[in-house]
Short mmCIF file of C-alpha atoms and ligand atoms in Angstrom, two decimals:
data_model
loop_
_atom_site.label_atom_id
_atom_site.label_comp_id
_atom_site.label_asym_id
_atom_site.label_seq_id
_atom_site.Cartn_x
_atom_site.Cartn_y
_atom_site.Cartn_z
CA MET A 1 -12.21 -0.60 14.58
CA ALA A 2 -9.65 2.01 13.59
CA ARG A 3 -8.89 4.51 10.45
CA ILE A 4 -5.98 2.81 8.71
CA HIS A 5 -3.59 5.24 6.45
CA ILE A 6 -2.10 3.07 3.34
CA ALA A 7 0.13 4.11 0.58
CA SER A 8 2.41 2.52 -1.88
CA ASP A 9 4.41 2.95 -5.19
CA HIS A 10 4.14 0.98 -8.14
CA ALA A 11 6.58 -1.99 -6.80
CA GLY A 12 3.84 -2.17 -3.90
CA TYR A 13 0.42 -1.35 -5.61
CA ALA A 14 -0.45 -5.26 -5.98
CA LEU A 15 0.10 -6.16 -2.04
CA LYS A 16 -1.69 -3.00 -1.35
CA GLN A 17 -4.99 -3.79 -3.13
CA GLU A 18 -4.34 -7.09 -1.05
CA LEU A 19 -4.18 -5.73 1.93
CA LYS A 20 -6.92 -2.98 1.77
CA GLN A 21 -9.54 -6.03 0.98
CA HIS A 22 -7.94 -7.84 4.22
CA LEU A 23 -8.42 -4.82 6.28
CA THR A 24 -11.70 -3.73 4.99
CA ALA A 25 -13.26 -7.01 5.96
CA GLN A 26 -12.35 -6.88 9.37
CA GLY A 27 -13.87 -3.34 9.40
CA HIS A 28 -10.98 -1.12 9.35
CA ASP A 29 -11.81 1.85 8.12
CA VAL A 30 -9.08 2.13 5.14
CA THR A 31 -7.77 5.31 3.44
CA ASP A 32 -5.48 5.10 0.26
CA HIS A 33 -3.15 7.95 -0.31
CA GLY A 34 -1.99 6.32 -3.86
CA CYS A 35 -0.51 5.48 -5.80
CA ASP A 36 -3.52 4.76 -8.05
CA ALA A 37 -2.04 2.61 -10.76
CA PRO A 38 0.68 0.11 -11.02
CA ALA A 39 2.82 2.44 -13.42
CA SER A 40 5.91 3.25 -12.30
CA CYS A 41 6.19 6.57 -9.84
CA ASP A 42 8.10 7.81 -6.97
CA TYR A 43 8.17 6.36 -3.28
CA PRO A 44 8.75 9.36 -1.16
CA HIS A 45 5.50 11.51 -2.67
CA PHE A 46 3.35 8.79 -1.16
CA ALA A 47 5.51 8.36 1.92
CA HIS A 48 5.18 12.11 2.83
CA SER A 49 1.44 12.26 2.23
CA LEU A 50 0.75 9.24 4.61
CA CYS A 51 2.86 10.72 7.09
CA GLU A 52 1.26 13.94 7.17
CA ALA A 53 -2.40 12.13 7.69
CA VAL A 54 -0.87 9.93 10.09
CA LEU A 55 0.37 12.61 12.30
CA ALA A 56 -2.74 14.88 11.95
CA GLU A 57 -4.71 12.05 13.99
CA PRO A 58 -4.13 11.76 17.88
CA ASP A 59 -3.15 7.90 17.60
CA GLY A 60 -3.04 7.72 13.36
CA ARG A 61 -1.80 4.23 12.01
CA GLY A 62 -0.54 3.82 8.49
CA ILE A 63 1.07 1.19 6.50
CA LEU A 64 3.76 1.70 3.51
CA ILE A 65 4.63 -0.81 0.75
CA CYS A 66 7.04 -0.67 -1.74
CA GLY A 67 9.37 -3.19 -3.57
CA THR A 68 11.67 -3.66 -0.62
CA GLY A 69 9.83 -1.54 2.37
CA ILE A 70 13.11 0.13 2.89
CA GLY A 71 12.71 3.23 0.83
CA MET A 72 9.62 3.81 1.91
CA SER A 73 10.79 3.46 5.63
CA ILE A 74 13.81 5.80 5.25
CA ALA A 75 11.28 8.85 3.86
CA ALA A 76 8.99 7.86 6.27
CA ASN A 77 11.48 8.19 9.66
CA ARG A 78 12.45 11.79 8.46
CA HIS A 79 8.92 13.13 9.72
CA GLU A 80 9.51 14.11 13.71
CA GLY A 81 6.95 11.94 15.14
CA ILE A 82 6.90 9.13 12.80
CA ARG A 83 8.30 5.64 13.92
CA ALA A 84 8.21 3.55 10.83
CA ALA A 85 9.37 0.05 11.10
CA LEU A 86 10.31 -2.15 8.21
CA CYS A 87 8.91 -5.81 9.37
CA THR A 88 9.48 -8.83 7.65
CA ASN A 89 7.94 -11.26 10.16
CA GLU A 90 5.66 -11.17 13.30
CA PHE A 91 8.27 -11.16 15.72
CA LEU A 92 9.46 -7.80 14.45
CA ALA A 93 5.92 -6.19 14.35
CA ARG A 94 4.89 -7.33 18.10
CA ALA A 95 8.46 -6.05 19.19
CA THR A 96 8.32 -2.95 17.22
CA ARG A 97 4.65 -2.25 18.78
CA MET A 98 5.73 -3.37 22.13
CA HIS A 99 9.25 -1.44 22.38
CA ASN A 100 9.35 1.47 19.75
CA ASN A 101 5.51 2.37 19.44
CA ALA A 102 5.70 2.28 15.82
CA ASN A 103 3.04 4.16 13.96
CA VAL A 104 3.74 3.22 10.57
CA LEU A 105 4.26 -0.24 9.34
CA CYS A 106 6.55 -0.69 6.10
CA LEU A 107 6.13 -3.86 3.83
CA GLY A 108 8.17 -5.16 0.86
CA GLU A 109 6.12 -6.56 -1.84
CA ARG A 110 9.36 -8.18 -3.46
CA VAL A 111 10.30 -9.78 0.26
CA VAL A 112 6.91 -10.89 1.73
CA GLY A 113 3.85 -12.94 0.56
CA ALA A 114 0.40 -11.57 0.95
CA GLY A 115 -0.45 -14.05 3.61
CA LEU A 116 2.58 -13.23 5.45
CA ALA A 117 1.98 -9.60 4.72
CA ALA A 118 -1.59 -9.52 6.11
CA SER A 119 -0.54 -11.47 9.43
CA ILE A 120 2.53 -8.75 10.17
CA THR A 121 -0.32 -6.32 9.62
CA ASP A 122 -2.41 -7.85 11.87
CA VAL A 123 -0.01 -8.71 14.66
CA PHE A 124 1.15 -4.73 14.01
CA LEU A 125 -2.34 -3.32 14.53
CA GLY A 126 -3.15 -5.52 17.24
CA THR A 127 -0.44 -5.09 19.90
CA GLU A 128 -0.17 -2.48 22.55
CA TYR A 129 3.00 -0.45 23.49
CA GLU A 130 4.13 -1.43 26.77
CA GLY A 131 5.41 2.05 27.90
CA GLY A 132 7.55 2.64 30.86
CA ARG A 133 11.22 2.37 30.35
CA HIS A 134 10.69 2.30 26.33
CA GLN A 135 9.46 5.90 26.27
CA ARG A 136 12.54 7.26 27.86
CA ARG A 137 14.21 5.77 24.78
CA ILE A 138 11.86 7.02 22.28
CA ASP A 139 11.69 10.49 23.65
CA LEU A 140 15.79 10.37 23.06
CA ILE A 141 15.36 9.34 19.44
CA GLU A 142 14.82 12.81 18.79
CA LEU A 143 18.20 14.60 17.94
CA SER A 144 16.67 17.73 20.03
CA ALA A 145 15.99 15.88 22.92
CA ALA A 146 19.16 13.29 22.89
CA LYS A 147 22.26 14.12 25.16
CA HIS A 148 25.70 12.91 23.82
CA ALA A 149 28.26 12.26 26.60
C1 LIG B 201 11.25 0.56 -7.32
O1 LIG B 201 11.60 -0.16 -8.08
C2 LIG B 201 11.72 0.30 -5.68
O2 LIG B 201 13.21 0.91 -5.89
C3 LIG B 201 11.14 0.89 -4.65
O3 LIG B 201 9.69 0.55 -4.71
C4 LIG B 201 11.64 0.45 -3.55
O4 LIG B 201 12.01 -0.57 -3.33
C5 LIG B 201 12.81 1.28 -2.93
O5 LIG B 201 13.27 1.12 -1.96
#
């Protein structure tokens, strides 16, 4: 099983604890990049730390959790090479792996329950990227590569 990076702010802390247990029970090696307590904190710090760790590995994978998942996804997607997808169901988790080769899953603790979050995570981690035509589109995401007609 692969190493999974995980991080949250205070609003995602409880769900992070549940997901860590779930992933560890499956045999994943889980690295927690904070926060370390449910006290109020600022989500971008944790998004940036996690993204640096994901990018430092050849096929790094991460999970970011905040109240909505939105702030984490906005911050994470500032990193070139990070494709962070906010998913609220298994369909999105499967599609973003197959088409976007997403390497970071974002979840909102105030949006999904622990059971659904675990199921979304399992699909995200278990779905392969399709490649092919999707790679051209992913390459075009980087502004330096995109040609606007
Ligand atoms: C914290 O209250 C909340 O704003 C944060 O967790 C996140 O949802 C931001 O997008």
